[in-house]
Coordinates of N, CA and C and ligand atoms in Angstrom, one line a residue:
K11 N -18.1 16.7 -14.3 CA -17.7 17.7 -15.4 C -18.9 18.2 -16.2
T12 N -19.0 19.5 -16.3 CA -20.2 20.1 -17.0 C -19.7 20.9 -18.1
D13 N -20.6 21.3 -19.0 CA -20.1 22.1 -20.2 C -20.4 23.6 -20.0
A14 N -21.0 24.0 -18.8 CA -21.4 25.4 -18.6 C -20.1 26.2 -18.6
A15 N -20.1 27.3 -19.3 CA -19.0 28.3 -19.5 C -18.7 28.9 -18.1
L16 N -17.5 28.8 -17.7 CA -17.1 29.4 -16.4 C -16.7 30.9 -16.7
L17 N -16.0 31.0 -17.9 CA -15.6 32.2 -18.3 C -16.0 32.5 -19.8
E18 N -16.4 33.7 -20.1 CA -16.7 33.9 -21.5 C -16.0 35.3 -21.8
V19 N -15.4 35.3 -22.9 CA -14.7 36.6 -23.4 C -15.5 36.8 -24.7
N20 N -16.2 38.0 -24.7 CA -17.0 38.4 -25.8 C -16.5 39.5 -26.6
N21 N -15.9 39.2 -27.8 CA -15.6 40.2 -28.8 C -14.7 41.4 -28.2
I22 N -13.7 41.0 -27.4 CA -12.9 42.2 -26.8 C -11.8 42.7 -27.8
E23 N -11.8 44.0 -27.6 CA -10.7 44.8 -28.3 C -9.8 45.3 -27.2
V24 N -8.4 45.2 -27.4 CA -7.6 45.8 -26.4 C -6.6 46.8 -27.2
I25 N -6.4 47.9 -26.6 CA -5.6 49.0 -27.2 C -4.5 49.3 -26.1
Y26 N -3.2 49.4 -26.6 CA -2.2 49.8 -25.7 C -1.8 51.3 -26.0
N27 N -1.5 52.0 -25.0 CA -1.1 53.4 -25.2 C -2.0 54.2 -26.0
H28 N -3.3 53.9 -25.9 CA -4.4 54.6 -26.7 C -4.3 54.5 -28.2
V29 N -3.3 53.8 -28.7 CA -3.2 53.8 -30.2 C -3.1 52.4 -30.8
I30 N -2.3 51.5 -30.1 CA -2.0 50.3 -30.7 C -3.1 49.2 -30.4
L31 N -3.7 48.9 -31.5 CA -4.9 47.9 -31.4 C -4.2 46.5 -31.5
V32 N -4.3 45.8 -30.3 CA -3.6 44.5 -30.4 C -4.6 43.3 -30.4
L33 N -5.8 43.4 -29.7 CA -6.8 42.4 -29.8 C -8.0 43.0 -30.6
K34 N -8.3 42.3 -31.7 CA -9.3 42.9 -32.7 C -10.7 42.2 -32.6
G35 N -11.2 42.0 -31.5 CA -12.4 41.3 -31.3 C -12.2 39.8 -31.1
V36 N -11.7 39.5 -29.9 CA -11.5 38.1 -29.4 C -12.6 37.6 -28.6
S37 N -13.1 36.4 -29.0 CA -14.2 35.8 -28.2 C -13.7 34.4 -27.9
L38 N -13.9 33.9 -26.7 CA -13.7 32.5 -26.3 C -14.5 32.2 -25.1
S39 N -14.7 30.9 -25.0 CA -15.5 30.4 -23.8 C -14.7 29.3 -23.2
V40 N -14.6 29.3 -21.9 CA -13.9 28.3 -21.1 C -14.9 27.5 -20.3
P41 N -15.1 26.3 -20.6 CA -16.1 25.5 -19.8 C -15.4 25.1 -18.5
K42 N -16.3 25.0 -17.4 CA -15.9 24.7 -16.1 C -15.3 23.2 -16.1
G43 N -14.2 23.0 -15.6 CA -13.6 21.8 -15.4 C -12.8 21.3 -16.6
G44 N -12.6 22.2 -17.6 CA -11.8 21.8 -18.8 C -10.4 22.4 -18.9
I45 N -9.7 22.0 -19.8 CA -8.4 22.5 -20.1 C -8.6 23.1 -21.5
T46 N -8.5 24.5 -21.6 CA -8.6 25.2 -22.9 C -7.3 25.8 -23.3
A47 N -6.9 25.6 -24.5 CA -5.6 26.2 -24.9 C -5.8 27.4 -25.8
L48 N -5.0 28.5 -25.6 CA -5.1 29.5 -26.5 C -3.7 29.6 -27.2
L49 N -3.7 29.3 -28.5 CA -2.5 29.0 -29.2 C -2.1 30.1 -30.2
G50 N -0.9 30.2 -30.7 CA -0.5 31.2 -31.6 C 0.9 31.5 -31.4
G51 N 1.5 32.1 -32.4 CA 2.9 32.5 -32.5 C 3.2 33.7 -31.5
N52 N 4.5 34.0 -31.6 CA 5.0 35.2 -30.8 C 4.2 36.5 -31.2
G53 N 3.7 37.2 -30.2 CA 3.1 38.4 -30.5 C 1.7 38.4 -31.0
A54 N 1.1 37.1 -31.1 CA -0.3 37.0 -31.5 C -1.3 37.6 -30.7
G55 N -1.0 37.8 -29.4 CA -1.9 38.4 -28.4 C -2.3 37.5 -27.3
K56 N -1.7 36.4 -27.1 CA -2.1 35.5 -26.0 C -1.9 36.0 -24.7
T57 N -0.7 36.6 -24.4 CA -0.5 37.2 -23.1 C -1.5 38.3 -22.8
T58 N -1.7 39.1 -23.9 CA -2.7 40.2 -23.7 C -4.1 39.7 -23.3
T59 N -4.4 38.7 -24.0 CA -5.8 38.1 -23.7 C -5.9 37.6 -22.2
L60 N -4.8 37.0 -21.7 CA -4.9 36.6 -20.4 C -4.8 37.8 -19.4
K61 N -4.0 38.8 -19.8 CA -4.0 39.9 -18.9 C -5.3 40.7 -18.9
A62 N -6.0 40.7 -20.1 CA -7.3 41.4 -20.1 C -8.2 40.7 -19.1
I63 N -8.2 39.4 -19.2 CA -9.1 38.6 -18.4 C -8.8 38.9 -16.9
S64 N -7.5 38.9 -16.4 CA -7.2 39.1 -15.1 C -7.0 40.5 -14.7
N65 N -7.4 41.4 -15.6 CA -7.4 42.8 -15.3 C -6.0 43.3 -15.0
L66 N -5.0 42.9 -15.7 CA -3.6 43.3 -15.5 C -3.1 44.2 -16.5
L67 N -4.0 44.7 -17.4 CA -3.5 45.6 -18.5 C -3.2 47.0 -18.1
R68 N -4.0 47.5 -17.0 CA -3.8 48.9 -16.8 C -2.4 49.3 -16.4
S69 N -1.7 48.4 -15.7 CA -0.3 48.8 -15.4 C 0.6 48.8 -16.6
E70 N 0.1 48.4 -17.7 CA 0.9 48.3 -18.9 C 0.4 49.4 -20.0
R71 N -0.5 50.2 -19.4 CA -1.1 51.2 -20.3 C -2.0 50.6 -21.5
G72 N -2.6 49.4 -21.1 CA -3.5 48.8 -22.0 C -4.9 48.9 -21.5
E73 N -5.9 48.9 -22.4 CA -7.2 48.8 -21.8 C -8.1 48.0 -22.8
V74 N -9.2 47.4 -22.2 CA -10.2 46.8 -23.0 C -11.2 47.9 -23.4
T75 N -11.2 48.1 -24.8 CA -12.1 49.2 -25.3 C -13.3 48.8 -25.8
K76 N -13.5 47.4 -25.9 CA -14.9 46.9 -26.5 C -15.0 45.5 -26.0
G77 N -16.3 45.1 -25.9 CA -16.5 43.8 -25.6 C -16.7 43.6 -24.0
S78 N -17.0 42.3 -23.7 CA -17.2 42.0 -22.2 C -16.4 40.8 -21.9
I79 N -16.2 40.6 -20.5 CA -15.6 39.4 -19.9 C -16.5 39.0 -18.8
I80 N -17.0 37.8 -18.9 CA -18.0 37.3 -17.9 C -17.4 36.1 -17.2
Y81 N -17.4 36.2 -15.8 CA -16.9 35.1 -15.1 C -18.1 34.7 -14.1
R82 N -18.4 33.5 -14.2 CA -19.6 32.9 -13.5 C -20.8 33.9 -13.6
G83 N -21.1 34.3 -14.8 CA -22.3 35.1 -15.0 C -22.1 36.6 -14.7
E84 N -21.0 37.0 -14.2 CA -20.8 38.4 -13.8 C -19.8 39.1 -14.7
R85 N -20.1 40.3 -15.1 CA -19.1 41.1 -15.8 C -18.0 41.4 -14.9
V86 N -16.8 41.3 -15.5 CA -15.6 41.5 -14.6 C -14.6 42.5 -15.3
E87 N -14.8 42.9 -16.5 CA -13.7 43.6 -17.2 C -13.4 45.0 -16.6
D88 N -14.3 45.5 -15.7 CA -13.9 46.8 -15.1 C -13.5 46.7 -13.6
G89 N -13.2 45.5 -13.2 CA -12.9 45.2 -11.8 C -11.4 45.5 -11.6
A90 N -11.0 45.3 -10.4 CA -9.5 45.3 -10.0 C -9.0 43.9 -10.0
P91 N -7.7 43.8 -10.2 CA -7.1 42.5 -10.3 C -7.4 41.6 -9.0
A92 N -7.5 42.3 -7.8 CA -7.7 41.5 -6.6 C -9.2 41.0 -6.6
D93 N -10.0 41.6 -7.3 CA -11.4 41.1 -7.3 C -11.5 39.7 -7.8
L94 N -10.8 39.5 -9.0 CA -10.8 38.3 -9.7 C -10.1 37.2 -8.8
V95 N -9.0 37.6 -8.3 CA -8.3 36.6 -7.4 C -9.3 36.1 -6.3
R96 N -10.1 37.0 -5.7 CA -11.0 36.7 -4.7 C -12.1 35.8 -5.3
K97 N -12.4 35.9 -6.5 CA -13.3 35.1 -7.1 C -12.8 33.6 -7.4
G98 N -11.5 33.5 -7.3 CA -10.8 32.2 -7.5 C -10.1 32.0 -8.8
V99 N -9.8 33.2 -9.5 CA -9.0 33.1 -10.8 C -7.6 33.6 -10.5
I100 N -6.6 32.7 -10.7 CA -5.2 33.1 -10.5 C -4.5 33.0 -11.8
Q101 N -3.7 34.0 -12.1 CA -2.8 34.0 -13.3 C -1.4 33.6 -12.8
V102 N -0.9 32.6 -13.6 CA 0.5 32.3 -13.5 C 1.3 32.9 -14.6
M103 N 2.0 33.9 -14.4 CA 2.6 34.7 -15.5 C 3.8 34.0 -16.2
E104 N 3.9 34.4 -17.4 CA 5.1 34.0 -18.2 C 6.4 34.4 -17.4
G105 N 7.4 33.6 -17.5 CA 8.6 34.0 -16.8 C 8.6 33.7 -15.3
R106 N 7.6 33.1 -14.8 CA 7.5 32.5 -13.4 C 7.3 33.5 -12.3
H107 N 8.1 34.5 -12.2 CA 8.0 35.4 -11.1 C 7.9 34.9 -9.8
C108 N 8.9 34.2 -9.3 CA 9.1 33.8 -7.9 C 9.6 35.0 -7.2
F109 N 9.4 34.9 -5.7 CA 10.2 35.8 -4.9 C 11.5 35.2 -4.7
E110 N 12.5 35.7 -5.4 CA 13.8 35.1 -5.4 C 14.6 34.9 -4.1
H111 N 14.2 35.8 -3.2 CA 15.0 35.7 -1.9 C 14.3 35.0 -0.9
L112 N 13.1 34.5 -1.2 CA 12.4 33.6 -0.3 C 12.8 32.2 -0.6
T113 N 12.6 31.2 0.3 CA 12.7 29.8 0.0 C 11.6 29.4 -0.9
V114 N 11.7 28.2 -1.4 CA 10.6 27.6 -2.2 C 9.4 27.4 -1.3
E115 N 9.6 27.0 -0.1 CA 8.4 26.8 0.8 C 7.8 28.2 1.1
E116 N 8.5 29.1 1.4 CA 8.0 30.5 1.7 C 7.2 31.0 0.5
N117 N 7.7 30.8 -0.7 CA 7.1 31.2 -1.9 C 5.7 30.5 -2.0
L118 N 5.7 29.2 -1.7 CA 4.3 28.5 -1.7 C 3.4 29.2 -0.8
L119 N 3.9 29.4 0.5 CA 3.0 29.9 1.5 C 2.5 31.3 1.2
T120 N 3.2 32.1 0.3 CA 2.6 33.4 0.0 C 1.3 33.2 -0.9
G121 N 1.2 32.1 -1.5 CA 0.0 31.8 -2.3 C -1.3 31.6 -1.5
A122 N -1.0 31.4 -0.1 CA -2.1 31.1 0.8 C -2.6 32.4 1.5
Y123 N -2.1 33.5 1.2 CA -2.3 34.7 2.1 C -3.7 35.1 2.2
T124 N -4.5 34.9 1.1 CA -5.9 35.3 1.1 C -6.8 34.4 1.9
R125 N -6.3 33.2 2.3 CA -7.1 32.2 2.9 C -7.4 32.4 4.4
K126 N -8.5 32.1 4.8 CA -8.9 32.3 6.2 C -9.2 31.0 6.9
D127 N -8.7 29.9 6.3 CA -9.2 28.6 6.9 C -8.2 28.0 7.8
G128 N -7.1 28.7 8.3 CA -6.3 28.2 9.3 C -5.1 27.4 8.9
R129 N -4.2 27.3 9.8 CA -2.8 26.7 9.5 C -3.0 25.2 9.1
A130 N -3.9 24.5 9.7 CA -3.9 23.0 9.4 C -4.3 22.8 7.9
A131 N -5.3 23.6 7.4 CA -5.7 23.5 6.0 C -4.5 24.0 5.1
V132 N -3.8 25.0 5.4 CA -2.8 25.4 4.6 C -1.6 24.4 4.6
Q133 N -1.4 23.8 5.8 CA -0.4 22.7 5.9 C -0.8 21.5 5.0
A134 N -2.0 21.2 5.0 CA -2.5 20.1 4.2 C -2.3 20.4 2.7
D135 N -2.6 21.6 2.3 CA -2.4 22.0 0.9 C -0.9 22.0 0.5
L136 N -0.1 22.4 1.4 CA 1.3 22.4 1.2 C 1.7 20.9 0.8
E137 N 1.2 19.9 1.6 CA 1.5 18.5 1.2 C 0.8 18.1 -0.1
M138 N -0.3 18.7 -0.4 CA -0.9 18.5 -1.7 C 0.0 19.0 -2.8
V139 N 0.5 20.1 -2.7 CA 1.4 20.7 -3.7 C 2.7 19.9 -3.8
Y140 N 3.2 19.4 -2.7 CA 4.5 18.6 -2.7 C 4.2 17.3 -3.3
N141 N 2.9 16.8 -3.2 CA 2.5 15.5 -3.9 C 2.6 15.7 -5.4
Y142 N 2.1 16.8 -5.9 CA 2.2 17.1 -7.4 C 3.6 17.3 -7.8
F143 N 4.4 18.0 -6.9 CA 5.7 18.4 -7.3 C 6.7 17.9 -6.3
P144 N 7.0 16.6 -6.3 CA 7.9 16.1 -5.3 C 9.3 16.8 -5.3
R145 N 9.7 17.4 -6.4 CA 10.9 18.1 -6.5 C 11.0 19.3 -5.6
L146 N 9.8 19.9 -5.5 CA 9.7 21.1 -4.6 C 9.9 20.7 -3.2
K147 N 9.5 19.6 -2.8 CA 9.6 19.1 -1.4 C 11.1 19.0 -1.2
E148 N 11.9 18.4 -2.1 CA 13.3 18.2 -1.9 C 14.0 19.6 -1.9
R149 N 13.5 20.6 -2.5 CA 14.0 21.8 -2.6 C 13.5 22.9 -1.7
R150 N 12.6 22.5 -0.8 CA 11.8 23.4 -0.1 C 12.6 24.4 0.7
K151 N 13.8 24.1 1.2 CA 14.5 25.1 2.0 C 15.5 25.9 1.0
S152 N 15.5 25.7 -0.2 CA 16.4 26.4 -1.1 C 15.8 27.8 -1.4
Q153 N 16.7 28.7 -1.6 CA 16.3 30.0 -2.1 C 15.7 29.9 -3.5
A154 N 14.6 30.5 -3.8 CA 13.9 30.2 -5.0 C 14.8 30.7 -6.3
G155 N 15.5 31.8 -6.0 CA 16.3 32.4 -7.1 C 17.4 31.5 -7.6
Y156 N 17.7 30.6 -6.7 CA 18.8 29.6 -7.1 C 18.3 28.3 -7.8
T157 N 17.0 28.2 -7.8 CA 16.5 26.9 -8.4 C 16.4 27.1 -10.0
S158 N 16.2 25.9 -10.6 CA 16.3 26.0 -12.1 C 15.0 26.6 -12.7
G159 N 15.0 26.8 -14.0 CA 13.8 27.4 -14.6 C 12.6 26.5 -14.5
G160 N 12.9 25.2 -14.6 CA 11.7 24.2 -14.4 C 11.1 24.2 -12.9
E161 N 12.1 24.3 -12.0 CA 11.6 24.3 -10.6 C 10.9 25.7 -10.3
Q162 N 11.4 26.8 -11.0 CA 10.6 28.1 -10.7 C 9.3 28.0 -11.3
Q163 N 9.1 27.3 -12.4 CA 7.8 27.1 -13.1 C 6.8 26.4 -12.2
M164 N 7.5 25.3 -11.5 CA 6.7 24.5 -10.5 C 6.3 25.3 -9.3
V165 N 7.3 26.2 -8.8 CA 7.0 27.1 -7.7 C 5.8 28.0 -8.1
A166 N 5.9 28.6 -9.2 CA 4.7 29.5 -9.6 C 3.4 28.8 -9.7
M167 N 3.4 27.5 -10.2 CA 2.2 26.8 -10.2 C 1.7 26.4 -8.9
G168 N 2.7 25.9 -8.1 CA 2.4 25.4 -6.8 C 1.8 26.6 -5.9
R169 N 2.3 27.8 -6.1 CA 1.9 28.9 -5.3 C 0.4 29.3 -5.7
A170 N 0.1 29.1 -7.0 CA -1.2 29.3 -7.5 C -2.2 28.3 -6.8
L171 N -1.7 27.1 -6.8 CA -2.6 26.0 -6.2 C -2.8 26.2 -4.7
M172 N -1.9 26.9 -4.0 CA -2.1 27.2 -2.5 C -3.3 28.1 -2.3
S173 N -3.7 28.8 -3.3 CA -4.8 29.7 -3.0 C -6.2 28.9 -3.3
R174 N -6.1 27.6 -3.6 CA -7.3 26.9 -3.9 C -8.1 27.5 -5.0
P175 N -7.5 27.7 -6.2 CA -8.3 28.5 -7.2 C -9.4 27.6 -7.9
E176 N -10.3 28.3 -8.5 CA -11.3 27.6 -9.3 C -10.7 27.5 -10.7
M177 N -9.9 28.5 -11.1 CA -9.4 28.6 -12.4 C -8.0 29.2 -12.5
I178 N -7.1 28.5 -13.2 CA -5.7 29.1 -13.4 C -5.6 29.6 -14.8
L179 N -5.0 30.7 -15.0 CA -4.6 31.2 -16.3 C -3.2 31.0 -16.4
L180 N -2.7 30.1 -17.3 CA -1.3 29.7 -17.3 C -0.7 30.2 -18.5
D181 N 0.3 31.1 -18.4 CA 0.9 31.7 -19.6 C 2.2 31.0 -19.9
E182 N 2.2 30.4 -21.1 CA 3.4 29.8 -21.7 C 4.2 29.0 -20.7
P183 N 3.5 27.9 -20.1 CA 4.3 27.0 -19.2 C 5.5 26.4 -19.8
S184 N 5.6 26.2 -21.1 CA 6.7 25.4 -21.7 C 7.9 26.3 -21.9
M185 N 7.8 27.6 -21.7 CA 8.8 28.4 -22.3 C 10.1 28.2 -21.6
G186 N 11.2 27.9 -22.5 CA 12.5 27.7 -22.0 C 12.8 26.4 -21.3
L187 N 11.9 25.5 -21.3 CA 12.1 24.2 -20.6 C 12.4 23.1 -21.6
A188 N 13.2 22.2 -21.2 CA 13.6 21.0 -22.0 C 12.3 20.2 -22.3
P189 N 12.3 19.5 -23.5 CA 11.0 18.8 -23.8 C 10.5 17.9 -22.7
Q190 N 11.4 17.2 -22.0 CA 11.0 16.2 -21.1 C 10.3 16.9 -19.8
L191 N 10.8 18.1 -19.5 CA 10.2 18.8 -18.4 C 8.9 19.4 -18.8
V192 N 8.8 19.8 -20.1 CA 7.5 20.4 -20.6 C 6.5 19.3 -20.5
E193 N 6.8 18.1 -20.8 CA 5.8 17.0 -20.7 C 5.4 16.8 -19.2
Q194 N 6.4 16.9 -18.3 CA 6.1 16.7 -16.9 C 5.2 17.8 -16.4
I195 N 5.4 19.0 -16.9 CA 4.6 20.1 -16.3 C 3.1 19.9 -16.9
F196 N 3.0 19.4 -18.2 CA 1.6 19.3 -18.7 C 1.0 18.0 -18.0
E197 N 1.7 17.1 -17.7 CA 1.1 15.9 -17.0 C 0.6 16.4 -15.6
I198 N 1.3 17.3 -15.0 CA 0.8 17.8 -13.6 C -0.4 18.7 -13.9
V199 N -0.5 19.5 -14.9 CA -1.6 20.2 -15.3 C -2.9 19.3 -15.4
K200 N -2.6 18.2 -16.1 CA -3.7 17.3 -16.4 C -4.2 16.6 -15.0
S201 N -3.3 16.2 -14.2 CA -3.8 15.6 -12.9 C -4.4 16.6 -12.0
V202 N -3.9 17.9 -12.0 CA -4.6 18.9 -11.1 C -6.0 19.1 -11.6
N203 N -6.1 19.1 -13.0 CA -7.4 19.3 -13.5 C -8.3 18.2 -13.2
E204 N -7.8 17.0 -13.3 CA -8.7 15.8 -13.0 C -9.0 15.6 -11.5
N205 N -8.0 15.8 -10.7 CA -8.1 15.5 -9.3 C -8.7 16.6 -8.4
E206 N -8.3 17.9 -8.8 CA -8.7 19.0 -7.9 C -9.9 19.8 -8.7
G207 N -10.2 19.4 -9.9 CA -11.3 20.0 -10.6 C -10.9 21.5 -11.0
V208 N -9.7 21.8 -11.0 CA -9.2 23.2 -11.4 C -9.4 23.4 -13.0
T209 N -10.1 24.5 -13.4 CA -10.3 24.8 -14.8 C -9.0 25.5 -15.3
F210 N -8.5 25.2 -16.5 CA -7.3 25.8 -17.0 C -7.5 26.5 -18.3
L211 N -7.1 27.8 -18.4 CA -6.9 28.4 -19.7 C -5.5 28.6 -19.9
L212 N -4.9 28.0 -20.9 CA -3.4 28.1 -21.0 C -3.0 28.7 -22.3
A213 N -2.1 29.6 -22.3 CA -1.5 30.2 -23.5 C -0.3 29.4 -23.9
E214 N -0.1 28.9 -25.1 CA 1.0 28.2 -25.5 C 1.4 28.5 -26.9
Q215 N 2.8 28.6 -27.2 CA 3.2 28.6 -28.6 C 3.5 27.1 -29.0
N216 N 3.7 26.2 -28.0 CA 4.0 24.8 -28.3 C 2.7 24.2 -28.5
T217 N 2.2 24.3 -29.9 CA 0.9 23.7 -30.1 C 0.8 22.2 -30.0
N218 N 1.9 21.6 -30.4 CA 2.0 20.1 -30.3 C 1.6 19.6 -28.9
V219 N 2.3 20.1 -27.9 CA 2.1 19.6 -26.6 C 0.8 20.1 -26.0
A220 N 0.4 21.3 -26.3 CA -0.8 21.9 -25.7 C -2.0 21.1 -26.3
L221 N -2.0 20.7 -27.5 CA -3.2 20.0 -28.1 C -3.3 18.6 -27.7
R222 N -2.2 18.0 -27.1 CA -2.3 16.6 -26.6 C -2.9 16.7 -25.2
Y223 N -2.9 17.8 -24.5 CA -3.4 17.9 -23.1 C -4.7 18.6 -23.0
A224 N -4.9 19.6 -23.9 CA -6.2 20.4 -23.8 C -7.3 19.7 -24.3
H225 N -8.5 20.1 -23.9 CA -9.7 19.5 -24.4 C -10.1 20.3 -25.7
Y226 N -9.9 21.6 -25.6 CA -10.4 22.5 -26.7 C -9.3 23.5 -26.9
G227 N -9.2 24.0 -28.2 CA -8.2 25.0 -28.5 C -8.7 26.1 -29.4
Y228 N -8.1 27.2 -29.2 CA -8.4 28.5 -30.0 C -7.1 28.9 -30.6
I229 N -7.0 29.3 -31.9 CA -5.8 29.7 -32.5 C -5.9 31.2 -32.8
L230 N -5.0 31.9 -32.2 CA -4.9 33.4 -32.3 C -3.9 33.8 -33.3
E231 N -4.2 34.7 -34.3 CA -3.2 35.3 -35.2 C -3.5 36.8 -35.3
S232 N -2.5 37.5 -35.0 CA -2.5 39.0 -35.1 C -3.8 39.5 -34.5
G233 N -4.1 39.1 -33.2 CA -5.2 39.7 -32.5 C -6.6 39.2 -32.9
R234 N -6.6 38.1 -33.6 CA -7.9 37.5 -34.0 C -7.9 36.0 -33.8
I235 N -9.1 35.4 -33.4 CA -9.2 34.0 -33.4 C -9.5 33.6 -34.8
V236 N -8.6 32.7 -35.4 CA -8.8 32.3 -36.7 C -9.4 30.9 -36.9
M237 N -9.2 30.1 -35.8 CA -9.8 28.8 -35.8 C -10.1 28.3 -34.3
D238 N -11.0 27.5 -34.1 CA -11.1 26.8 -32.8 C -11.9 25.5 -33.0
G239 N -11.7 24.6 -32.0 CA -12.3 23.4 -32.1 C -11.8 22.5 -31.0
P240 N -12.4 21.3 -30.9 CA -12.0 20.3 -29.9 C -10.5 19.9 -30.3
A241 N -9.7 19.7 -29.2 CA -8.3 19.5 -29.4 C -8.0 18.4 -30.5
A242 N -8.7 17.4 -30.4 CA -8.6 16.2 -31.3 C -8.8 16.6 -32.7
D243 N -9.8 17.4 -33.0 CA -10.0 17.8 -34.4 C -8.9 18.8 -34.8
L244 N -8.5 19.6 -34.0 CA -7.4 20.6 -34.4 C -6.1 19.8 -34.8
R245 N -5.8 18.8 -33.9 CA -4.7 18.0 -34.2 C -4.7 17.3 -35.6
E246 N -5.9 17.1 -36.1 CA -6.0 16.4 -37.4 C -6.2 17.4 -38.6
N247 N -6.4 18.7 -38.2 CA -6.7 19.7 -39.2 C -5.5 19.9 -40.1
P248 N -5.6 19.9 -41.4 CA -4.5 20.0 -42.3 C -3.8 21.4 -42.2
D249 N -4.5 22.5 -41.9 CA -3.9 23.7 -41.8 C -3.1 23.8 -40.5
V250 N -3.7 23.3 -39.5 CA -3.0 23.3 -38.2 C -1.7 22.4 -38.3
K251 N -1.8 21.3 -38.9 CA -0.6 20.5 -39.2 C 0.4 21.2 -39.9
E252 N 0.0 21.9 -41.0 CA 1.0 22.6 -41.8 C 1.6 23.7 -41.1
F253 N 0.9 24.6 -40.4 CA 1.3 25.9 -39.9 C 1.8 25.8 -38.4
Y254 N 1.2 24.9 -37.7 CA 1.5 24.9 -36.3 C 2.2 23.6 -35.7
L255 N 2.0 22.5 -36.4 CA 2.6 21.3 -35.9 C 3.8 20.9 -36.7
G256 N 4.2 21.6 -37.6 CA 5.4 21.4 -38.3 C 5.5 20.0 -39.2
V257 N 4.3 19.6 -39.6 CA 4.2 18.5 -40.4 C 3.5 18.8 -41.8
G258 N 4.2 18.6 -42.9 CA 3.6 19.0 -44.2 C 2.5 18.2 -44.7
Ligands
ATP311 P1 4.4 36.1 -26.7 O1 4.4 34.6 -26.8 O2 5.6 36.8 -27.1 O3 4.0 36.5 -25.2 P2 1.8 36.8 -27.2 O4 0.9 36.1 -28.2 O5 1.5 36.6 -25.7 O6 3.3 36.6 -27.6 P3 1.4 39.6 -26.6 O7 2.5 39.6 -25.6 O8 0.0 39.6 -26.1 O9 1.6 38.3 -27.6 O10 1.6 40.8 -27.5 C1 0.8 41.1 -28.6 C2 1.2 42.3 -29.3 O11 1.0 43.5 -28.4 C3 2.6 42.4 -29.7 O12 2.7 43.0 -31.0 C4 3.3 43.2 -28.8 O13 4.4 43.9 -29.3 C5 2.2 44.2 -28.3 N1 2.3 44.6 -26.9 C6 2.4 43.8 -25.8 N2 2.4 44.5 -24.7 C7 2.5 45.8 -25.0 C8 2.6 47.0 -24.3 N3 2.7 47.1 -22.9 N4 2.6 48.2 -25.0 C9 2.5 48.2 -26.3 N5 2.4 47.1 -27.1 C10 2.4 45.9 -26.4

């Protein structure tokens, strides 16, 4: 594990529809091999930040109007979404986005479409994904649209893993899931990070769980980073406790 930044976001501004300024100068640095959390309430700008990184704003009439985004030393903010995918950055969107009419296994296989290393390698990775998500193996022949919210979150993450990413941008993995399932999803994030070396940047409203699994956290409020630090420090910070952890 090294501390070199894999991804750097430098002072970006994002504007929607040419008028609505949503990110007002956001900077963050994601070290290779780490789990970094982007925290904040509803509407703070977490999803916008992830979409700015993966170049998905254009389809929503949003644009980065200031600042730069650097991945492995190269500027990427003007690229196409597919360029970043090719560089190994995969976004798992909020709300899962499975192909509802495909089976769980077919969904997972769509994650491998950019790979050129042959069927045996893809088959091995399918086993790797089933190893992290035994539940998906049980459900592999089920139509994804009929699986539970938790299972669909697993499908979305499993599909991302099938592309052998260097970095996963994970948007609100806890959303709509029961606490026990949230814990399970974060345990898997932790073991994927440790065993596969995948770097994570995850957006979460659930500060409590995110700060237990992340190494470093940034707190976003109304489009600005208001605090950042090692997760252990943030957990002990009185303001974080009061405003985000629900303890007075
Ligand atoms: P959530 O947890 O609800 O996803 P968030 O922190 O991810 O919250 P964003 O989704 O990034 O927040 O939204 C930040 C702000 O940008 C909000 O005020 C939202 O209304 C606004 N916004 C988001 N998408 C658009 C869009 N396509 N057009 C205009 N405004 C938008």
